Coordinates of N, CA and C in Angstrom, one line a residue:
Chain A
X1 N 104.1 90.2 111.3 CA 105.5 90.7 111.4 C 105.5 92.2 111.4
X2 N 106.5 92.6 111.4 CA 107.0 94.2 111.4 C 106.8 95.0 110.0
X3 N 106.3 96.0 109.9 CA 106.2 96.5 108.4 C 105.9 98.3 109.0
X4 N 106.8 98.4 107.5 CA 106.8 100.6 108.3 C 105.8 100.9 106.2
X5 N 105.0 101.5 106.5 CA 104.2 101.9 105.2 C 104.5 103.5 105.3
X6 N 105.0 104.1 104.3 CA 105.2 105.6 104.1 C 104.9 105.7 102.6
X7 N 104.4 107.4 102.6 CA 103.7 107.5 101.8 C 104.2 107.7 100.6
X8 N 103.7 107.9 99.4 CA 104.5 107.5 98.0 C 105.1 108.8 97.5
X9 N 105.9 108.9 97.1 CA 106.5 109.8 96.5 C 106.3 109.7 95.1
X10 N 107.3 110.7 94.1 CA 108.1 111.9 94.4 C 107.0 113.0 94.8
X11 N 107.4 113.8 96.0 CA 106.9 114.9 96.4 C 108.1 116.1 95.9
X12 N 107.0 117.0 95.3 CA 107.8 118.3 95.0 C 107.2 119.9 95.5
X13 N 108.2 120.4 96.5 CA 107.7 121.6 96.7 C 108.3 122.7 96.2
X14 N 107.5 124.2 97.2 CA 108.9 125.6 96.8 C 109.2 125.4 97.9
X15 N 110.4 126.0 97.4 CA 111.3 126.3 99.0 C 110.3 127.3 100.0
X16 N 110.5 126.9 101.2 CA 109.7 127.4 102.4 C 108.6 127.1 102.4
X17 N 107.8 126.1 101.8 CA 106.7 125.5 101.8 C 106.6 124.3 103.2
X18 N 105.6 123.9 103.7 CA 105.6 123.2 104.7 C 105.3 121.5 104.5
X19 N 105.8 120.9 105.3 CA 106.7 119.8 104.6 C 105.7 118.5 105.4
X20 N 105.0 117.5 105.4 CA 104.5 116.5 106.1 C 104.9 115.1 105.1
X21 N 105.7 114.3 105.7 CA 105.5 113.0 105.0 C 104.9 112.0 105.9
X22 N 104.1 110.9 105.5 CA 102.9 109.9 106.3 C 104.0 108.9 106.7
X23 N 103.9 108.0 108.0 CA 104.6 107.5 108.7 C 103.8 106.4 109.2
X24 N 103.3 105.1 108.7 CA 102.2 104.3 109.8 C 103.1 102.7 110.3
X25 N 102.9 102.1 110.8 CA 103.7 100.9 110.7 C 103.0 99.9 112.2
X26 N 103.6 98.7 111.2 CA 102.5 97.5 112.1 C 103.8 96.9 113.2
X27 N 103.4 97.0 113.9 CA 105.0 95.6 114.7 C 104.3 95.3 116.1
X28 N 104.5 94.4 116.7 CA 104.5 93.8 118.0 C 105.3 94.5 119.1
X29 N 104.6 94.3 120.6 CA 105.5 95.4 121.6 C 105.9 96.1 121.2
X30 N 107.2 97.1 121.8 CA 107.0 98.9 121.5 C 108.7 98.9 120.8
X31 N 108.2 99.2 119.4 CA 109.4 99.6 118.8 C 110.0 100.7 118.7
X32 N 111.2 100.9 118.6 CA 111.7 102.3 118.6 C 111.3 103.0 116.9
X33 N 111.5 104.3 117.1 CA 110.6 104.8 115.3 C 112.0 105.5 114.9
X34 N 112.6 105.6 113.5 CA 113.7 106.4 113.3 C 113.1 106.7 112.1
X35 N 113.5 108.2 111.8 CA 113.8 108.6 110.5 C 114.9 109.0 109.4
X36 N 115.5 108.0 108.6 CA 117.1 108.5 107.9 C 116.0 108.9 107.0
X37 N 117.5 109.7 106.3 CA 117.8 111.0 105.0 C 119.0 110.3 104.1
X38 N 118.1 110.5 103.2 CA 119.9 109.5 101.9 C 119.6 110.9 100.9
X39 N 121.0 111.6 101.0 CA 121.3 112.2 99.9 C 121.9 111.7 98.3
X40 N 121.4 111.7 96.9 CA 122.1 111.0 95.8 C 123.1 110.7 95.9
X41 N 123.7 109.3 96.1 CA 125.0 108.8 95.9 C 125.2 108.4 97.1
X42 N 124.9 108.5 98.3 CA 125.0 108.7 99.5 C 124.8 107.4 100.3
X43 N 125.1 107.3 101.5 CA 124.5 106.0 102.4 C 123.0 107.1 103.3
X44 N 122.8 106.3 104.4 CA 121.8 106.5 105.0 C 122.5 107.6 106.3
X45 N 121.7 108.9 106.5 CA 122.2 109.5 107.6 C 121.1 109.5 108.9
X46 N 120.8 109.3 110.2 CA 120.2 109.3 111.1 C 119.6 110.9 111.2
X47 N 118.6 111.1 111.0 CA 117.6 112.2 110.9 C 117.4 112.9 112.4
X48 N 116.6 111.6 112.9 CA 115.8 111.6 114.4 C 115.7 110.4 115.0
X49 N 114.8 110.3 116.0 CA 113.9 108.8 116.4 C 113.2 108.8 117.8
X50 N 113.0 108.4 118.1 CA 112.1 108.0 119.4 C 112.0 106.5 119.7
X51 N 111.8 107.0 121.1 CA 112.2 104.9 121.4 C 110.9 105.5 122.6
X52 N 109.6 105.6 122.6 CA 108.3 105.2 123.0 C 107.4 106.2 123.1
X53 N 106.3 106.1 123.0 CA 105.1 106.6 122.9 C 105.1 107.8 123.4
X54 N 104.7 108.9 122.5 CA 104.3 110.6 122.8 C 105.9 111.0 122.9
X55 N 106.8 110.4 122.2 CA 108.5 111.0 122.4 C 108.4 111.7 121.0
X56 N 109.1 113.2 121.1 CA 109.1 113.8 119.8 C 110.5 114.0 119.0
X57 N 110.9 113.6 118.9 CA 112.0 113.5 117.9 C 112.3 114.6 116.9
X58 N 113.5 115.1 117.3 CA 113.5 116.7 116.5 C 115.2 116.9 116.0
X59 N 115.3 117.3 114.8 CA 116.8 117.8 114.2 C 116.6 118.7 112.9
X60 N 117.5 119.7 113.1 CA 117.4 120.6 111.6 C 116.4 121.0 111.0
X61 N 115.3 121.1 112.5 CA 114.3 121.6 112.2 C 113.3 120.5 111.5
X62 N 113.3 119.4 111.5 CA 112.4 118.4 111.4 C 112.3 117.8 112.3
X63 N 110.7 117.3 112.2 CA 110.3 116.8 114.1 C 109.2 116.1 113.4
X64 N 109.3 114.8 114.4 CA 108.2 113.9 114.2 C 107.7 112.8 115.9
X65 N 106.8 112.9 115.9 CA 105.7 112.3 117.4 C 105.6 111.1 117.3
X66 N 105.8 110.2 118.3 CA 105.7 108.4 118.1 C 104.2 108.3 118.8
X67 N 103.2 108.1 118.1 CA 101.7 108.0 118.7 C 101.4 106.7 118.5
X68 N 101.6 106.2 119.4 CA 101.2 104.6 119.4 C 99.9 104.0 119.3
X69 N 98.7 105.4 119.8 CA 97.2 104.7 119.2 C 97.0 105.0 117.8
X70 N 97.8 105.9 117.0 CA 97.8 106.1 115.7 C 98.7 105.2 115.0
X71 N 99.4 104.8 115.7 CA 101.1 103.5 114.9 C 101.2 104.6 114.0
X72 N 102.0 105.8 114.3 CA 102.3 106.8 113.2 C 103.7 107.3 113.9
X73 N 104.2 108.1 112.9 CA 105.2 108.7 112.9 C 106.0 109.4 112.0
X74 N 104.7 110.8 111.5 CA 104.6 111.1 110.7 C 105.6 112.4 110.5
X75 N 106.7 113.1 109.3 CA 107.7 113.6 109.3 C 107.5 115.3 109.1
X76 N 107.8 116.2 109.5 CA 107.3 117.3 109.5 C 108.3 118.8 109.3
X77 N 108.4 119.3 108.6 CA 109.4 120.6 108.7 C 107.9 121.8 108.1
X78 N 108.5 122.7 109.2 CA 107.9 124.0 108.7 C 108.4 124.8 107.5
X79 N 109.6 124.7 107.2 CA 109.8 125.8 105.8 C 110.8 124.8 105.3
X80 N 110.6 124.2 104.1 CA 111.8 123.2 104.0 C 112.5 124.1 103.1
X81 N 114.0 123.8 103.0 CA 114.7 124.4 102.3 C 115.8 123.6 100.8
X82 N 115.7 124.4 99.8 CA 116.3 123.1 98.8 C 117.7 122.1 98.8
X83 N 118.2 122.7 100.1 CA 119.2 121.8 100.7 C 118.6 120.3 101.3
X84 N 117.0 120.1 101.5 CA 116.5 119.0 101.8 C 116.1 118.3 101.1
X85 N 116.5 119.1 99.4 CA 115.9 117.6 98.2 C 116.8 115.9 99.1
X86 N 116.1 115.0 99.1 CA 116.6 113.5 99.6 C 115.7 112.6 99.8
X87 N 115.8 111.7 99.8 CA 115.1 110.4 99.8 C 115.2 110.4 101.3
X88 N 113.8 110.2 101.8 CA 113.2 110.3 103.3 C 113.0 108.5 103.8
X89 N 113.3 108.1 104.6 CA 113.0 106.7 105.0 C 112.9 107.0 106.5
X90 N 111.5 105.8 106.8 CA 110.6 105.9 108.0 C 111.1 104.0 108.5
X91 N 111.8 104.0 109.9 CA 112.1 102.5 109.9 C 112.0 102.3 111.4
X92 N 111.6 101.3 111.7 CA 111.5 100.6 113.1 C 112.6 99.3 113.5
X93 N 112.7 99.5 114.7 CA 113.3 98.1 115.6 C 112.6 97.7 116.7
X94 N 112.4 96.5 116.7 CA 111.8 96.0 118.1 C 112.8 96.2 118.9
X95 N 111.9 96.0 120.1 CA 111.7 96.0 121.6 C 113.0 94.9 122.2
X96 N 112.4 93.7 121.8 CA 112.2 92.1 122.5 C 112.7 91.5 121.5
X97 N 113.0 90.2 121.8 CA 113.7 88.7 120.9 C 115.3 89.2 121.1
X98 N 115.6 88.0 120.4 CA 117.0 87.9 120.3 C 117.8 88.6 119.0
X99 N 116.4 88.6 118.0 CA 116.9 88.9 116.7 C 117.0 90.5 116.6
X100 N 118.1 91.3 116.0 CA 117.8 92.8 115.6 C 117.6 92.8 114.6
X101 N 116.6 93.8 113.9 CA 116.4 94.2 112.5 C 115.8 95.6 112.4
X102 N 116.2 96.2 111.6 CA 115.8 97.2 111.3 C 114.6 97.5 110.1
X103 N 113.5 97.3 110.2 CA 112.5 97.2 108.8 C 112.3 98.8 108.5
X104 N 112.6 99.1 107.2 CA 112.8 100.2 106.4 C 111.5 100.4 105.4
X105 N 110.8 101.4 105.6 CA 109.5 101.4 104.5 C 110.3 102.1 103.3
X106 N 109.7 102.3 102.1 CA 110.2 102.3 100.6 C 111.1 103.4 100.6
X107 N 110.8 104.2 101.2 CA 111.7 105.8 101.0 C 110.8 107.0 100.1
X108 N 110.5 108.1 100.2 CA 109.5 109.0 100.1 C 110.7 110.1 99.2
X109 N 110.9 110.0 98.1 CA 111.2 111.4 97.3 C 111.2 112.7 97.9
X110 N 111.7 113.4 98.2 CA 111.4 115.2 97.9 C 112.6 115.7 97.3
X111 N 111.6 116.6 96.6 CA 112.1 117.6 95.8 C 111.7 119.2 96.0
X112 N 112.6 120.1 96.7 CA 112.2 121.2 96.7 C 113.0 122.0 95.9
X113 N 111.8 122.8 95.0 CA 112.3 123.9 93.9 C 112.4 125.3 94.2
X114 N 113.7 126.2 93.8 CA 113.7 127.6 94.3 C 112.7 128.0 93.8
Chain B
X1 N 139.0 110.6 112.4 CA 137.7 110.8 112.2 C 136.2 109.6 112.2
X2 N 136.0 109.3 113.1 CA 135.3 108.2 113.7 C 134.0 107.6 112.2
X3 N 133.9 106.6 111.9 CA 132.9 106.4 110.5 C 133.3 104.9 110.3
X4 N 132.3 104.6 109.4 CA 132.1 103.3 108.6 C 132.8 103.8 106.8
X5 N 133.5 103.0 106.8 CA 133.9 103.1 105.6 C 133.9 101.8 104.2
X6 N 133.4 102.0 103.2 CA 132.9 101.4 102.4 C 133.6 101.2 101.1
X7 N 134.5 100.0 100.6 CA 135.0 100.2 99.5 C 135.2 98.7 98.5
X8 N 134.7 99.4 97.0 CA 134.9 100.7 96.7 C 133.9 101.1 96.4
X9 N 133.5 102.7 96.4 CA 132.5 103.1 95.5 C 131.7 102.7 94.4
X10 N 132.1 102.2 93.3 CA 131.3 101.6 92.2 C 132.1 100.1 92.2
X11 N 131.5 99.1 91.7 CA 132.2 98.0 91.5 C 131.5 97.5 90.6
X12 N 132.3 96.9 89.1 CA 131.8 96.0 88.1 C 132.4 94.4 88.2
X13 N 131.4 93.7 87.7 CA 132.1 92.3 87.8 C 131.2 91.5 86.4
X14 N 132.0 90.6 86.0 CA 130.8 89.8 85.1 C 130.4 89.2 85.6
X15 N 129.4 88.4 84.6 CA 128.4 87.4 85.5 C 129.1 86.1 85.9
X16 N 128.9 85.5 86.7 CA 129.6 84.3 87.0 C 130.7 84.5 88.5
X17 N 130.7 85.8 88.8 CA 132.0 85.8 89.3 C 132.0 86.3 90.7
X18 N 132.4 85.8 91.7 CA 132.6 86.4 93.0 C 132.8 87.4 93.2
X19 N 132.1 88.3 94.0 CA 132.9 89.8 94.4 C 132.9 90.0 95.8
X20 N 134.0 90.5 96.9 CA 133.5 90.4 98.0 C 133.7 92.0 98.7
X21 N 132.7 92.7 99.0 CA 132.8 94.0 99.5 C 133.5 94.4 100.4
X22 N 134.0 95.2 100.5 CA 134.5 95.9 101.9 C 133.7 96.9 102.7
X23 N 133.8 96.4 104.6 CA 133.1 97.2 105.4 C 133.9 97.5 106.5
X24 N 134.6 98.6 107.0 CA 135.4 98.7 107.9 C 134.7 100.0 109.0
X25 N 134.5 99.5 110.5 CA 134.3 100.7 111.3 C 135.3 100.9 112.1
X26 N 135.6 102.1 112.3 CA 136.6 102.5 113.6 C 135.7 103.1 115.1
X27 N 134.2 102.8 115.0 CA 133.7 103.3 115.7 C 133.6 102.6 117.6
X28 N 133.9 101.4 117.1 CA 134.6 100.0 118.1 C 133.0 99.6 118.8
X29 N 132.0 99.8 117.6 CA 130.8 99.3 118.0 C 130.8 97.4 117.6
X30 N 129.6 96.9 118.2 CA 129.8 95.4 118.7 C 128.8 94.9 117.5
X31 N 127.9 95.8 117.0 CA 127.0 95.1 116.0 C 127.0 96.1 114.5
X32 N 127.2 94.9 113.6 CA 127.3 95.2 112.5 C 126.5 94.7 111.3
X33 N 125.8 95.2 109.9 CA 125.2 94.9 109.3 C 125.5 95.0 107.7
X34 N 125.0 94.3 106.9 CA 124.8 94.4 105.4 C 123.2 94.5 105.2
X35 N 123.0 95.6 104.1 CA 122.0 95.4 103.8 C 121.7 95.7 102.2
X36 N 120.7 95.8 101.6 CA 120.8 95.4 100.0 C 119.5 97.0 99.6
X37 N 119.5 97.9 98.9 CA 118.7 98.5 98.2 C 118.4 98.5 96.6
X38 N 117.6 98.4 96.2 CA 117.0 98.3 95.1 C 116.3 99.7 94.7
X39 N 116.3 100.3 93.3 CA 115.6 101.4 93.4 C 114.0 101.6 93.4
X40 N 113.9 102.7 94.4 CA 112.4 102.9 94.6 C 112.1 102.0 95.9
X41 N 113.0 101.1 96.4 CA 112.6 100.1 97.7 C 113.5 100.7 98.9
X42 N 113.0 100.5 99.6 CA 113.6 100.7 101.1 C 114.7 99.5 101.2
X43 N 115.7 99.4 102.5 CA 116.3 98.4 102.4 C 116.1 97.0 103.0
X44 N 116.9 96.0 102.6 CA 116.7 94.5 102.6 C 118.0 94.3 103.9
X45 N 117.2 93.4 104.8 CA 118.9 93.0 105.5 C 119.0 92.0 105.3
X46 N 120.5 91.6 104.9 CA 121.1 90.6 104.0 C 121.7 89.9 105.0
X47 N 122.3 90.3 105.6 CA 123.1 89.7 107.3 C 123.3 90.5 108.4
X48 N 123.7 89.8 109.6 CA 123.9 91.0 110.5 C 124.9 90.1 111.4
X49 N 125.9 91.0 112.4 CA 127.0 90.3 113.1 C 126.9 91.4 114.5
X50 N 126.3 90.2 115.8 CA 126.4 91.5 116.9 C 128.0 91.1 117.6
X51 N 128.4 89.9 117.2 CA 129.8 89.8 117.7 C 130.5 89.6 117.0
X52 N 132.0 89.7 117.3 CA 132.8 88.6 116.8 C 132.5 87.5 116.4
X53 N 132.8 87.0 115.4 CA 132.8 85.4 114.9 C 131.5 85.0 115.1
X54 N 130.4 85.5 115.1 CA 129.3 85.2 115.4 C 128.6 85.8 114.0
X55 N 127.2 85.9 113.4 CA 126.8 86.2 112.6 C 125.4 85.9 112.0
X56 N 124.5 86.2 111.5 CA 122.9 85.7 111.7 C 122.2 85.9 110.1
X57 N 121.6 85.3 109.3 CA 121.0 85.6 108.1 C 120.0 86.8 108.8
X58 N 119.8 87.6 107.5 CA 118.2 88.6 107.4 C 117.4 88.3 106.7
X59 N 117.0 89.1 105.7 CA 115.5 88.6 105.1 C 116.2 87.9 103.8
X60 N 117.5 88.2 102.9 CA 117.4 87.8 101.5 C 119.1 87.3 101.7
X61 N 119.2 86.6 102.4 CA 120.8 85.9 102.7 C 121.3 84.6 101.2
X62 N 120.0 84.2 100.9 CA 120.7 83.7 99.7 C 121.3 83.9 98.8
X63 N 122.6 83.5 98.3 CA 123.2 84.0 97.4 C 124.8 84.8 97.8
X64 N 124.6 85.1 99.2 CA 125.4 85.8 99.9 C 126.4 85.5 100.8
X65 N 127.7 85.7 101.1 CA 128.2 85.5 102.8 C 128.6 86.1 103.2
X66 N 129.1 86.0 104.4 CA 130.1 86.9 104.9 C 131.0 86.4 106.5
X67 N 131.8 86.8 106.9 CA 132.8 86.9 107.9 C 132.9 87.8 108.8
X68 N 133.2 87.6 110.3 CA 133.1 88.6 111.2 C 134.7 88.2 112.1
X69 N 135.9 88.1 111.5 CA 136.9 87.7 112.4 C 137.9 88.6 112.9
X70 N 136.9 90.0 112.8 CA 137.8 91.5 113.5 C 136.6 92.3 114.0
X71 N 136.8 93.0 115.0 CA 135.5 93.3 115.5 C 135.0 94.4 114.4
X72 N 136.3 95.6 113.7 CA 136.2 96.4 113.2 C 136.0 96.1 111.5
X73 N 135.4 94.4 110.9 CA 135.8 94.7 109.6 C 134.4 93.5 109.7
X74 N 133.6 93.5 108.3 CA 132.8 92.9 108.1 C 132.5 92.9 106.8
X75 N 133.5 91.9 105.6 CA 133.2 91.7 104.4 C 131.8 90.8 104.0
X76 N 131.5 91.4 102.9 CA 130.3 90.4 102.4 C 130.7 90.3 101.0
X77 N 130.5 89.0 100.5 CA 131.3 88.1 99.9 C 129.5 87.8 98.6
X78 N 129.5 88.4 97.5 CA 128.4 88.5 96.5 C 128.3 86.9 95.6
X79 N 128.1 85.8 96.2 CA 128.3 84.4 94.8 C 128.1 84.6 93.8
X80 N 128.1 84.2 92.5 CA 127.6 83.5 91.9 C 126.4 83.2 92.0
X81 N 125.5 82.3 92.5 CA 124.5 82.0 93.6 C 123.3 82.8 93.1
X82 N 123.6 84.1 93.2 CA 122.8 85.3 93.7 C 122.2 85.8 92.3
X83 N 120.8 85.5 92.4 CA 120.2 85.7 90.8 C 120.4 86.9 90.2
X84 N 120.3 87.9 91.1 CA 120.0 89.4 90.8 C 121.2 90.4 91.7
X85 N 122.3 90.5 91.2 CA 123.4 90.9 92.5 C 123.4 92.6 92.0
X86 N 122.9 93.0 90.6 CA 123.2 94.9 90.5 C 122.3 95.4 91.6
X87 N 122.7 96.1 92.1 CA 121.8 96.8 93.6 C 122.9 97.9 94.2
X88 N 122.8 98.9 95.3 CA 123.4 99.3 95.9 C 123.5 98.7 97.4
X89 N 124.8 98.3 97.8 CA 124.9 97.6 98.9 C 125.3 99.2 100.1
X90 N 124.9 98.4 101.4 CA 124.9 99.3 102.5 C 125.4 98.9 104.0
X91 N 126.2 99.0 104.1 CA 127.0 98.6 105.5 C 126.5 99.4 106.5
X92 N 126.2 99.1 107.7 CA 126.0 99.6 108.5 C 126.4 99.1 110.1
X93 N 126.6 100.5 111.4 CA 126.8 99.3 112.6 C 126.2 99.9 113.6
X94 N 126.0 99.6 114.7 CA 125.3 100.1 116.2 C 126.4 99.8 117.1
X95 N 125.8 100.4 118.3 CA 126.8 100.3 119.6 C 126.8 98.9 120.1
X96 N 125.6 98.4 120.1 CA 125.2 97.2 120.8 C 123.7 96.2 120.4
X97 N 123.3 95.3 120.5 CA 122.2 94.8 119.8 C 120.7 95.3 120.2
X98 N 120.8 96.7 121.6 CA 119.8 96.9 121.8 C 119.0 98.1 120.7
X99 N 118.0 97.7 121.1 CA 116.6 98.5 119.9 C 116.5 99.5 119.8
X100 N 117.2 100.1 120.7 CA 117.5 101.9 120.8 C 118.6 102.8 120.2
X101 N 119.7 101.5 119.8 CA 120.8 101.7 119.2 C 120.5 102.2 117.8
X102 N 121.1 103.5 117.7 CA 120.9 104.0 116.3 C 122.0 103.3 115.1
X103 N 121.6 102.6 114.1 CA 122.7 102.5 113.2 C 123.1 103.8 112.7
X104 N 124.4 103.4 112.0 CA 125.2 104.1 111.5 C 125.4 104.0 109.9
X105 N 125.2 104.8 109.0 CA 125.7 103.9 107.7 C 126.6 104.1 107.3
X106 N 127.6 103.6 106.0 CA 128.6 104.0 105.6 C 128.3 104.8 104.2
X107 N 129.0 104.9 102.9 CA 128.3 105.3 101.8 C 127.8 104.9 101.0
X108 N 128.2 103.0 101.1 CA 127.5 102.2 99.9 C 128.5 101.8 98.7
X109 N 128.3 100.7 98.3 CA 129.0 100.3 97.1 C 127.9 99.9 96.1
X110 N 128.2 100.7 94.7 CA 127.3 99.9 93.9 C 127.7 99.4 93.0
X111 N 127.1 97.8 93.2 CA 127.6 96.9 92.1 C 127.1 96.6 91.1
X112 N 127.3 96.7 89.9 CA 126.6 96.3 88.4 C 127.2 95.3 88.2
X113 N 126.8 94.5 87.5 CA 127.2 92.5 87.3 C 126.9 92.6 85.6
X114 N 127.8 92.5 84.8 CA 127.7 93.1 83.2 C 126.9 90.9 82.7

């Protein structure tokens, strides 16, 4: 079956430090890769995504690559800022079938401190 | 102002007792979702509706239901049933059932069961 593995949190940085969160995930045929941002209290906001291989996916300055010989899709800002403390989620959808689902890995902490 | 709206914000209920959530979009998309968070876990899909009057279990539908008899409203209905109902619930919808479709979220209702 489908499964998105991201890496464990809580991550805490300084502000303008550089930002990588791990992205790997198993699924069948070519799923599209998204990344939501949940701020406390909050629902889920659409980040980025990519719907196939070597597509880079970029907003507010976070950018992440769909490498399909790596099954990664790993999260990346150059200088993060403390406006980006939030719970990071790495999620896929298949391709094919009749069924939609969206599979969500655990969600990744950050915390950036002035 | 185009959105998913979620109500209400916090919801208590005792044990024993039905509660049924509210999910309303104006976005006049065709597929719509419930899904369940737990803390520290990514999310669960509880159900999903790509049409009218149509509607499909997800991974943890026991305990749960729901109705789709407006394109724009999609309550889920918490039993009795449901061993473990305190969680943050999350409504969500897409344009259409394809894989490319970005969901949308709303802001979540969270329910404590005393």
């Amino acid at each position: 079956g489908n499964s998105v593995t991201q890496m464990e949190g809580p991550v805490t940085l300084s502000e303008e430090a550089f930002l990588t969160i791990n992205c790997t995930y198993t699924a069948t045929g070519y799923p599209s890769l998204f990344w939501y941002v949940q701020y406390p209290g909050e629902g889920l906001q659409l980040l980025l995504k990519a719907t196939k291989a070597d597509d880079k996916g970029s907003n507010k300055g976070f950018e992440a690559t769909y490498r399909k010989e790596t099954t990664s899709f790993h999260l990346e800002k150059g200088s993060v800022q403390v406006s980006d403390s939030a719970v990071y989620f790495c999620a896929l959808t298949r391709s094919s079938g009749s069924a939609r689902q969206l599979t969500f890995g655990s969600g990744t902490q950050l915390t950036v401190l002035p | 102002d185009g959105g998913i709206t979620q109500s209400p914000k916090y919801l208590f209920r005792k044990e024993g007792q039905n509660v049924t959530l509210s999910c309303e979009q104006n976005l006049n998309h065709d597929a719509m979702y419930w899904y369940r968070q737990d803390p520290g876990q990514g999310l669960r899909l509880i159900y999903y509706s790509q049409i009218v009057n149509d509607f499909q279990k997800g991974d943890i539908a026991e305990g749960y239901s729901v109705s789709r008899e407006k394109k724009e409203s999609f309550p889920l209905t918490v039993t009795s049933a449901q061993k473990n109902p305190t969680a943050f619930y999350l409504c969500a919808s897409s344009m259409s059932r394809q894989s490319t479709d970005t969901q949308y979220f709303g802001p979540g209702t969270r329910l404590t069961v005393l």
